[in-house]
Amino acid sequence: MQDVELRHRITCVAGDVVESIRKHVLPKPAADQVTILDATKSRFYGRHAAIAFPHLLGLELQAEPVPKLQCHAWSVEIRPRPSQRVANSITDMVDAQAAKGYIDDFFEHVHPLYACLDRSSFTKRCANLWSGNDDPIFGTMAAAAIALGSYFSDEPLENELEVSKLCDDMLQDPAQTSDLEPCNIAAMIFNSIYMRLTSTHAVTWARSCTTMHGIESLGLHKDFDEMTNSVGAPELVDTWELGYRSKLFWVAWSFHKNLSSATGRSPVQIDEVTMKYPFSSTDESATAAICELGKLVPQRDISHLLSKSTSEQSQYFTDILRKLRDIKRSHPVVSLAAADVASSVYRRLLVAGARHTIPMQVGDLGAIYEAALAAAESLLDLDQPWWHLVDTIFQLTCVVISFDTLQKHATLRRSMRVLERVNERYHTDNTRDALETCRCLVRAFTEKKRRELAALSEFHFDEPMTAATQPMIQTPPSEQPPSLYQQQQLQHAQPFTFMTDETMFGTQAEMPDLLSQWAGPFDWAGPSGVEWNYSQVY
C-alpha cells in the first residue's frame, strides 16, 4: 500500500489532474500537455519519451504494479555504475571564516546581477555545512559562490583555481548529475559566470549549454502553479525551489541567450516553456534588467526582416535601441550589457545586408554607447574586472569604426582611452590584444581616408564655379527654367577647391604615427607642432 501511495504522489501530468493513480486512470492530455514530472526525483520527461512509455502503458492497462517512472533496460549493464569520484569537499579547502568573507563578496558583487538565491537560507546552509553536516550537492554551489567572491575580493584565495576546479569536477561527477537538484543548477550558473570571467569562449559555451540541458532535465522550465491540482507535486518540492526556481530559469536563460549571441551559435532550444517571468514592469533590480536584455537579443536568423521594407527594417532597429536606452540601470554592468545587445543587433543587420537601415539610428546608438563608456569608467574606478570592460568596449569600438561617420568620432576617442585605461590597470594578454587590434583598425581606417582624399585631390578647378562658368550643366528644353531663387544661388556661388594631403595632414615626413601619438580620432600634433584636423576629410 505504501508503494501505491508513493506512486500516487510522484506522478504528475503537466497541466492536467491525475484524478486517481490508485484506480489507474490515464488522463487524456491536451495537445500542448505532453510532459511528465517526477517531483521526488527531480526528473522531467517528454510524454513521448521511451523512459516514460512503460509507466503510461501500465496505467492504461491497469497493471499491478504500475511500472515505475524510471529508465528500464537502458543498457546491458555488465559494468558497475560509476560512483562518486570527487573525494574532496569545499570545507577541506576553505575554512569557515574565510568562506564567510568570500560569500559576502559574492553577494555584494555578483548576486545583485544574477539574483537567484535567498541569502539567509544560503547562509544557514553554509553554517550547517562547515559545522560538519556533509552535503556534497550544496557544497558544489558554495564552492562556485566562493570562487566568484574570491575573484572580486581585494584579497583573493591563493587556491581560487583549485576551488573552481573542485566545483567543476563535482558538477561532472555521476553521483551528482544522475539526480539533479536546484542547487546543481545554481552551481552550474555560477560556474558558467566564473568561466566567462576567466576561461575561453569555448569552455564557457559548453558550461552554459550543459546548464540549459540540466534545467530541462530538472523541469525548471515548467511552472508548478499550473500543477496545483496535480497530486503531490508541490508539497514534495522544497520551498527553496518553489520560491526561486523561476529566477533560476530566467537568469540562466538570459545568460545563455547573450552568450549565444556573442559566440554566434544556436542557443539551446527548450520547448513548451511555461515558467512565469518573475519580474514586474516596475522592478528596478539589476537582475530584472539583465533578464529584460536577454529578451532583446535578436534571433540568430533575421532573414524574415530582409523581406520587409526599408522603413520596417529601420523601425525594428529603432524599437530595440529605444528599449535598450530605457532599460533601468541600477548597476554599471547593466549599461555595458545593453551596449552588448546593441552591438549584436548592429552586427546582425550588417551581415544580413541591411546596413542602409542603420545610419538613421546613430543618435540612439550613441546614447547607449556613451552610457556604456561611463559605466566602464565607473567599474575601473571600483576595480571590478567584469569581462565587459574589455569585450564590450572592444566590440563597441569596432562598431563605431564601421559606422564611418563624423558624429561618432568623439565616441571613438573615448572608447580608445577606456581601452588604454583597462590595459594600464590589468595589463593582460587579452587587454593588450584588444587595444592593439583596435589601434590596427584605426590605422587602417585612417589610411582608407587618406586614400580617398588622395583620389579626390586629383580634381582641380582653376576658375570659380559661378553662373558664368556653368554651361556644362544644360537645362533640357522640356524642363522649366531655373527659378529666381536658383539663379540667385548660382550668381553667388563660391569657388570650389579640394585640399591636398599636405594641406590637411602635412607632409608624409611630418605625418605622425597614429598609434604612438594617439590622442583621439580627429586631432593629432606632429613633431613640428603642426595641428592636423582629421574632420576635414569629410
Short mmCIF file of N, CA, C and O in Angstrom, two decimals, residues 264-369:
data_model
loop_
_atom_site.label_atom_id
_atom_site.label_comp_id
_atom_site.label_asym_id
_atom_site.label_seq_id
_atom_site.Cartn_x
_atom_site.Cartn_y
_atom_site.Cartn_z
N GLY A 264 27.87 33.55 -31.67
CA GLY A 264 27.25 33.28 -32.96
C GLY A 264 26.77 31.85 -33.12
O GLY A 264 26.72 31.33 -34.24
N ARG A 265 26.40 31.23 -32.02
CA ARG A 265 25.95 29.83 -32.05
C ARG A 265 24.48 29.73 -31.65
O ARG A 265 23.96 30.61 -30.95
N SER A 266 23.86 28.66 -32.07
CA SER A 266 22.44 28.48 -31.78
C SER A 266 22.24 28.20 -30.30
O SER A 266 22.89 27.32 -29.73
N PRO A 267 21.33 28.93 -29.65
CA PRO A 267 21.07 28.65 -28.24
C PRO A 267 20.35 27.32 -28.07
O PRO A 267 19.69 26.83 -29.00
N VAL A 268 20.48 26.73 -26.89
CA VAL A 268 19.74 25.51 -26.58
C VAL A 268 18.25 25.85 -26.59
O VAL A 268 17.81 26.77 -25.91
N GLN A 269 17.51 25.11 -27.38
CA GLN A 269 16.08 25.36 -27.51
C GLN A 269 15.30 24.42 -26.60
O GLN A 269 15.36 23.20 -26.76
N ILE A 270 14.58 24.98 -25.65
CA ILE A 270 13.73 24.20 -24.76
C ILE A 270 12.28 24.44 -25.16
O ILE A 270 11.83 25.59 -25.17
N ASP A 271 11.58 23.40 -25.48
CA ASP A 271 10.20 23.53 -25.95
C ASP A 271 9.24 23.68 -24.78
O ASP A 271 9.51 23.25 -23.65
N GLU A 272 8.12 24.32 -25.06
CA GLU A 272 7.00 24.41 -24.13
C GLU A 272 7.39 24.97 -22.78
O GLU A 272 7.14 24.38 -21.73
N VAL A 273 8.03 26.12 -22.81
CA VAL A 273 8.38 26.82 -21.57
C VAL A 273 7.13 27.47 -21.00
O VAL A 273 6.48 28.28 -21.66
N THR A 274 6.79 27.10 -19.78
CA THR A 274 5.62 27.70 -19.11
C THR A 274 6.00 28.43 -17.83
O THR A 274 5.13 28.93 -17.13
N MET A 275 7.28 28.45 -17.52
CA MET A 275 7.73 29.12 -16.31
C MET A 275 7.42 30.61 -16.39
O MET A 275 7.79 31.29 -17.34
N LYS A 276 6.73 31.12 -15.38
CA LYS A 276 6.34 32.52 -15.37
C LYS A 276 7.56 33.42 -15.18
O LYS A 276 8.50 33.08 -14.48
N TYR A 277 7.47 34.59 -15.81
CA TYR A 277 8.53 35.58 -15.67
C TYR A 277 8.42 36.20 -14.28
O TYR A 277 7.36 36.70 -13.90
N PRO A 278 9.49 36.17 -13.48
CA PRO A 278 9.37 36.54 -12.06
C PRO A 278 9.46 38.04 -11.77
O PRO A 278 9.32 38.44 -10.61
N PHE A 279 9.68 38.86 -12.79
CA PHE A 279 9.90 40.29 -12.55
C PHE A 279 8.75 41.12 -13.11
O PHE A 279 8.28 40.87 -14.22
N SER A 280 8.33 42.10 -12.36
CA SER A 280 7.28 43.01 -12.81
C SER A 280 7.88 44.14 -13.63
O SER A 280 9.10 44.35 -13.64
N SER A 281 7.02 44.90 -14.29
CA SER A 281 7.49 46.01 -15.12
C SER A 281 8.09 47.14 -14.28
O SER A 281 8.82 47.98 -14.80
N THR A 282 7.77 47.17 -13.00
CA THR A 282 8.30 48.22 -12.12
C THR A 282 9.55 47.78 -11.36
O THR A 282 10.09 48.56 -10.59
N ASP A 283 9.97 46.55 -11.56
CA ASP A 283 11.15 46.04 -10.86
C ASP A 283 12.40 46.75 -11.39
O ASP A 283 12.69 46.71 -12.59
N GLU A 284 13.12 47.40 -10.52
CA GLU A 284 14.31 48.15 -10.91
C GLU A 284 15.61 47.44 -10.53
O GLU A 284 16.68 48.04 -10.57
N SER A 285 15.52 46.17 -10.18
CA SER A 285 16.73 45.43 -9.81
C SER A 285 17.60 45.17 -11.03
O SER A 285 17.12 45.14 -12.18
N ALA A 286 18.89 44.99 -10.78
CA ALA A 286 19.82 44.72 -11.87
C ALA A 286 19.52 43.36 -12.51
O ALA A 286 19.67 43.20 -13.73
N THR A 287 19.08 42.39 -11.72
CA THR A 287 18.74 41.07 -12.28
C THR A 287 17.57 41.17 -13.25
O THR A 287 17.59 40.56 -14.33
N ALA A 288 16.56 41.96 -12.89
CA ALA A 288 15.42 42.15 -13.79
C ALA A 288 15.88 42.79 -15.09
O ALA A 288 15.44 42.41 -16.19
N ALA A 289 16.79 43.76 -15.01
CA ALA A 289 17.30 44.42 -16.21
C ALA A 289 18.09 43.45 -17.08
O ALA A 289 17.94 43.45 -18.32
N ILE A 290 18.92 42.61 -16.46
CA ILE A 290 19.70 41.63 -17.23
C ILE A 290 18.78 40.66 -17.96
O ILE A 290 19.02 40.31 -19.13
N CYS A 291 17.72 40.22 -17.29
CA CYS A 291 16.77 39.30 -17.93
C CYS A 291 15.99 40.00 -19.04
O CYS A 291 15.68 39.39 -20.07
N GLU A 292 15.65 41.28 -18.86
CA GLU A 292 14.99 42.03 -19.92
C GLU A 292 15.90 42.15 -21.14
O GLU A 292 15.43 42.07 -22.28
N LEU A 293 17.17 42.37 -20.91
CA LEU A 293 18.11 42.45 -22.02
C LEU A 293 18.19 41.14 -22.79
O LEU A 293 18.35 41.13 -24.01
N GLY A 294 18.06 40.02 -22.06
CA GLY A 294 18.04 38.72 -22.74
C GLY A 294 16.89 38.62 -23.73
O GLY A 294 17.02 38.01 -24.79
N LYS A 295 15.77 39.25 -23.41
CA LYS A 295 14.62 39.23 -24.32
C LYS A 295 14.88 40.03 -25.59
O LYS A 295 14.27 39.78 -26.62
N LEU A 296 15.77 41.03 -25.50
CA LEU A 296 16.02 41.91 -26.63
C LEU A 296 17.12 41.40 -27.56
O LEU A 296 17.32 41.96 -28.63
N VAL A 297 17.83 40.36 -27.15
CA VAL A 297 18.86 39.77 -28.02
C VAL A 297 18.16 39.23 -29.27
O VAL A 297 17.21 38.46 -29.17
N PRO A 298 18.58 39.65 -30.46
CA PRO A 298 17.88 39.22 -31.68
C PRO A 298 18.03 37.74 -31.94
O PRO A 298 18.98 37.10 -31.49
N GLN A 299 17.08 37.21 -32.68
CA GLN A 299 17.16 35.81 -33.08
C GLN A 299 18.37 35.61 -33.98
O GLN A 299 18.85 36.54 -34.64
N ARG A 300 18.83 34.37 -34.00
CA ARG A 300 20.02 34.09 -34.82
C ARG A 300 19.71 34.29 -36.30
O ARG A 300 20.55 34.74 -37.06
N ASP A 301 18.52 33.97 -36.72
CA ASP A 301 18.12 34.12 -38.12
C ASP A 301 17.16 35.29 -38.24
O ASP A 301 16.05 35.26 -37.71
N ILE A 302 17.59 36.36 -38.90
CA ILE A 302 16.71 37.51 -39.10
C ILE A 302 16.38 37.68 -40.58
O ILE A 302 16.09 38.78 -41.04
N SER A 303 16.42 36.56 -41.31
CA SER A 303 16.13 36.64 -42.74
C SER A 303 14.72 37.15 -43.01
O SER A 303 14.45 37.77 -44.05
N HIS A 304 13.80 36.89 -42.05
CA HIS A 304 12.44 37.38 -42.23
C HIS A 304 12.39 38.90 -42.29
O HIS A 304 11.50 39.49 -42.91
N LEU A 305 13.37 39.55 -41.67
CA LEU A 305 13.39 41.01 -41.65
C LEU A 305 13.79 41.58 -43.01
O LEU A 305 13.36 42.67 -43.38
N LEU A 306 14.61 40.84 -43.76
CA LEU A 306 15.12 41.34 -45.02
C LEU A 306 14.04 41.46 -46.08
O LEU A 306 14.19 42.20 -47.06
N SER A 307 12.95 40.72 -45.92
CA SER A 307 11.86 40.79 -46.89
C SER A 307 10.96 42.00 -46.65
O SER A 307 10.08 42.29 -47.46
N LYS A 308 11.19 42.70 -45.56
CA LYS A 308 10.37 43.86 -45.24
C LYS A 308 10.94 45.12 -45.88
O LYS A 308 12.07 45.13 -46.37
N SER A 309 10.17 46.18 -45.86
CA SER A 309 10.60 47.44 -46.46
C SER A 309 11.70 48.07 -45.61
O SER A 309 11.92 47.70 -44.45
N THR A 310 12.38 49.05 -46.23
CA THR A 310 13.46 49.74 -45.51
C THR A 310 12.94 50.42 -44.25
O THR A 310 13.59 50.40 -43.20
N SER A 311 11.76 51.01 -44.33
CA SER A 311 11.20 51.69 -43.16
C SER A 311 10.89 50.69 -42.04
O SER A 311 11.09 50.99 -40.86
N GLU A 312 10.42 49.49 -42.40
CA GLU A 312 10.14 48.48 -41.39
C GLU A 312 11.43 47.96 -40.76
O GLU A 312 11.49 47.72 -39.55
N GLN A 313 12.47 47.78 -41.56
CA GLN A 313 13.76 47.36 -41.03
C GLN A 313 14.32 48.42 -40.08
O GLN A 313 14.83 48.11 -39.01
N SER A 314 14.20 49.68 -40.49
CA SER A 314 14.67 50.76 -39.65
C SER A 314 13.88 50.83 -38.35
O SER A 314 14.45 51.08 -37.28
N GLN A 315 12.57 50.58 -38.44
CA GLN A 315 11.74 50.63 -37.24
C GLN A 315 12.11 49.52 -36.27
O GLN A 315 12.07 49.69 -35.05
N TYR A 316 12.49 48.36 -36.81
CA TYR A 316 12.92 47.24 -35.98
C TYR A 316 14.13 47.65 -35.14
O TYR A 316 14.18 47.42 -33.92
N PHE A 317 15.11 48.25 -35.79
CA PHE A 317 16.32 48.69 -35.09
C PHE A 317 15.99 49.80 -34.10
O PHE A 317 16.48 49.83 -32.97
N THR A 318 15.11 50.71 -34.51
CA THR A 318 14.73 51.83 -33.65
C THR A 318 14.06 51.34 -32.37
O THR A 318 14.37 51.81 -31.26
N ASP A 319 13.14 50.40 -32.51
CA ASP A 319 12.40 49.90 -31.35
C ASP A 319 13.34 49.25 -30.34
O ASP A 319 13.21 49.47 -29.13
N ILE A 320 14.28 48.44 -30.83
CA ILE A 320 15.20 47.77 -29.92
C ILE A 320 16.11 48.80 -29.23
O ILE A 320 16.32 48.74 -28.01
N LEU A 321 16.62 49.76 -29.99
CA LEU A 321 17.51 50.75 -29.40
C LEU A 321 16.80 51.58 -28.34
O LEU A 321 17.38 51.92 -27.29
N ARG A 322 15.55 51.92 -28.58
CA ARG A 322 14.82 52.71 -27.59
C ARG A 322 14.54 51.91 -26.32
O ARG A 322 14.58 52.44 -25.21
N LYS A 323 14.25 50.63 -26.49
CA LYS A 323 14.08 49.78 -25.31
C LYS A 323 15.38 49.66 -24.53
O LYS A 323 15.39 49.67 -23.30
N LEU A 324 16.48 49.53 -25.26
CA LEU A 324 17.78 49.46 -24.60
C LEU A 324 18.10 50.76 -23.89
O LEU A 324 18.64 50.76 -22.78
N ARG A 325 17.77 51.85 -24.51
CA ARG A 325 18.04 53.15 -23.91
C ARG A 325 17.23 53.35 -22.63
O ARG A 325 17.68 54.02 -21.69
N ASP A 326 16.02 52.76 -22.60
CA ASP A 326 15.12 52.97 -21.46
C ASP A 326 15.28 51.93 -20.36
O ASP A 326 14.56 51.97 -19.37
N ILE A 327 16.19 50.95 -20.55
CA ILE A 327 16.41 49.95 -19.51
C ILE A 327 16.84 50.63 -18.21
O ILE A 327 17.67 51.53 -18.21
N LYS A 328 16.27 50.18 -17.10
CA LYS A 328 16.63 50.75 -15.80
C LYS A 328 18.05 50.30 -15.42
O LYS A 328 18.32 49.11 -15.30
N ARG A 329 18.92 51.27 -15.21
CA ARG A 329 20.34 50.97 -14.97
C ARG A 329 20.68 51.18 -13.50
O ARG A 329 21.09 52.27 -13.11
N SER A 330 20.52 50.14 -12.72
CA SER A 330 20.85 50.22 -11.30
C SER A 330 22.25 49.71 -11.01
O SER A 330 22.69 49.71 -9.86
N HIS A 331 22.97 49.29 -12.05
CA HIS A 331 24.33 48.76 -11.88
C HIS A 331 25.11 49.07 -13.16
O HIS A 331 24.55 49.00 -14.27
N PRO A 332 26.39 49.43 -13.07
CA PRO A 332 27.16 49.74 -14.28
C PRO A 332 27.17 48.61 -15.31
O PRO A 332 27.18 48.88 -16.52
N VAL A 333 27.15 47.37 -14.85
CA VAL A 333 27.18 46.25 -15.79
C VAL A 333 25.93 46.23 -16.68
O VAL A 333 25.99 45.80 -17.83
N VAL A 334 24.81 46.72 -16.18
CA VAL A 334 23.59 46.75 -16.98
C VAL A 334 23.79 47.64 -18.21
O VAL A 334 23.38 47.30 -19.32
N SER A 335 24.41 48.80 -18.02
CA SER A 335 24.68 49.70 -19.14
C SER A 335 25.59 49.05 -20.17
O SER A 335 25.40 49.19 -21.38
N LEU A 336 26.59 48.32 -19.70
CA LEU A 336 27.50 47.63 -20.61
C LEU A 336 26.81 46.47 -21.31
O LEU A 336 27.04 46.23 -22.51
N ALA A 337 25.95 45.75 -20.60
CA ALA A 337 25.21 44.65 -21.22
C ALA A 337 24.24 45.18 -22.27
O ALA A 337 24.02 44.53 -23.30
N ALA A 338 23.67 46.35 -22.04
CA ALA A 338 22.78 46.96 -23.04
C ALA A 338 23.57 47.30 -24.31
O ALA A 338 23.07 47.12 -25.43
N ALA A 339 24.79 47.78 -24.14
CA ALA A 339 25.64 48.06 -25.31
C ALA A 339 25.97 46.77 -26.05
O ALA A 339 26.06 46.77 -27.29
N ASP A 340 26.15 45.68 -25.33
CA ASP A 340 26.38 44.38 -25.98
C ASP A 340 25.23 44.01 -26.89
O ASP A 340 25.44 43.55 -28.03
N VAL A 341 24.01 44.18 -26.41
CA VAL A 341 22.84 43.84 -27.22
C VAL A 341 22.77 44.76 -28.43
O VAL A 341 22.46 44.31 -29.55
N ALA A 342 23.04 46.05 -28.24
CA ALA A 342 23.01 46.99 -29.36
C ALA A 342 24.03 46.59 -30.43
O ALA A 342 23.73 46.60 -31.64
N SER A 343 25.23 46.22 -30.00
CA SER A 343 26.26 45.78 -30.95
C SER A 343 25.84 44.50 -31.65
O SER A 343 26.10 44.31 -32.84
N SER A 344 25.17 43.61 -30.91
CA SER A 344 24.69 42.36 -31.51
C SER A 344 23.68 42.63 -32.61
O SER A 344 23.73 42.04 -33.70
N VAL A 345 22.74 43.54 -32.34
CA VAL A 345 21.74 43.89 -33.36
C VAL A 345 22.42 44.50 -34.57
O VAL A 345 22.09 44.17 -35.73
N TYR A 346 23.37 45.39 -34.33
CA TYR A 346 24.08 46.03 -35.44
C TYR A 346 24.79 44.98 -36.30
O TYR A 346 24.73 45.02 -37.53
N ARG A 347 25.48 44.04 -35.65
CA ARG A 347 26.21 43.02 -36.42
C ARG A 347 25.25 42.18 -37.25
O ARG A 347 25.55 41.83 -38.40
N ARG A 348 24.11 41.84 -36.68
CA ARG A 348 23.13 41.04 -37.42
C ARG A 348 22.67 41.77 -38.68
O ARG A 348 22.59 41.19 -39.77
N LEU A 349 22.33 43.04 -38.52
CA LEU A 349 21.85 43.81 -39.67
C LEU A 349 22.95 44.01 -40.69
O LEU A 349 22.72 43.94 -41.91
N LEU A 350 24.17 44.26 -40.22
CA LEU A 350 25.28 44.49 -41.13
C LEU A 350 25.59 43.26 -41.96
O LEU A 350 25.71 43.33 -43.19
N VAL A 351 25.68 42.11 -41.30
CA VAL A 351 26.00 40.87 -42.00
C VAL A 351 24.85 40.45 -42.93
O VAL A 351 25.07 39.88 -44.00
N ALA A 352 23.63 40.78 -42.53
CA ALA A 352 22.46 40.40 -43.35
C ALA A 352 22.26 41.33 -44.54
O ALA A 352 21.35 41.11 -45.34
N GLY A 353 23.10 42.36 -44.66
CA GLY A 353 22.97 43.25 -45.80
C GLY A 353 21.97 44.36 -45.61
O GLY A 353 21.50 44.95 -46.60
N ALA A 354 21.61 44.67 -44.38
CA ALA A 354 20.62 45.72 -44.11
C ALA A 354 21.28 46.95 -43.51
O ALA A 354 20.68 47.66 -42.71
N ARG A 355 22.50 47.23 -43.91
CA ARG A 355 23.24 48.35 -43.34
C ARG A 355 22.56 49.69 -43.62
O ARG A 355 22.69 50.63 -42.83
N HIS A 356 21.85 49.78 -44.72
CA HIS A 356 21.22 51.05 -45.08
C HIS A 356 20.15 51.48 -44.08
O HIS A 356 19.73 52.64 -44.08
N THR A 357 19.71 50.57 -43.21
CA THR A 357 18.70 50.93 -42.22
C THR A 357 19.32 51.52 -40.95
O THR A 357 18.59 52.01 -40.08
N ILE A 358 20.65 51.48 -40.85
CA ILE A 358 21.30 51.81 -39.58
C ILE A 358 21.61 53.29 -39.38
O ILE A 358 21.40 53.81 -38.29
N PRO A 359 22.11 54.03 -40.39
CA PRO A 359 22.55 55.40 -40.12
C PRO A 359 21.49 56.30 -39.48
O PRO A 359 21.83 57.23 -38.77
N MET A 360 20.22 56.03 -39.72
CA MET A 360 19.17 56.85 -39.14
C MET A 360 19.12 56.73 -37.62
O MET A 360 18.52 57.55 -36.95
N GLN A 361 19.78 55.70 -37.07
CA GLN A 361 19.67 55.45 -35.63
C GLN A 361 20.95 55.82 -34.88
O GLN A 361 21.19 55.36 -33.77
N VAL A 362 21.79 56.65 -35.50
CA VAL A 362 23.07 56.98 -34.90
C VAL A 362 22.90 57.61 -33.52
O VAL A 362 23.64 57.31 -32.57
N GLY A 363 21.91 58.47 -33.35
CA GLY A 363 21.71 59.15 -32.08
C GLY A 363 21.40 58.22 -30.94
O GLY A 363 22.01 58.29 -29.87
N ASP A 364 20.43 57.30 -31.15
CA ASP A 364 20.07 56.35 -30.09
C ASP A 364 21.23 55.44 -29.74
O ASP A 364 21.49 55.17 -28.56
N LEU A 365 21.94 54.96 -30.75
CA LEU A 365 23.07 54.08 -30.50
C LEU A 365 24.17 54.83 -29.76
O LEU A 365 24.82 54.29 -28.84
N GLY A 366 24.38 56.09 -30.12
CA GLY A 366 25.39 56.89 -29.43
C GLY A 366 25.08 57.07 -27.96
O GLY A 366 25.98 57.01 -27.11
N ALA A 367 23.81 57.27 -27.63
CA ALA A 367 23.42 57.44 -26.23
C ALA A 367 23.69 56.16 -25.43
O ALA A 367 24.17 56.21 -24.29
N ILE A 368 23.40 55.01 -26.04
CA ILE A 368 23.66 53.73 -25.37
C ILE A 368 25.15 53.52 -25.16
O ILE A 368 25.60 53.09 -24.09
N TYR A 369 25.94 53.84 -26.19
CA TYR A 369 27.39 53.65 -26.10
C TYR A 369 28.03 54.62 -25.10
O TYR A 369 28.96 54.26 -24.38
#
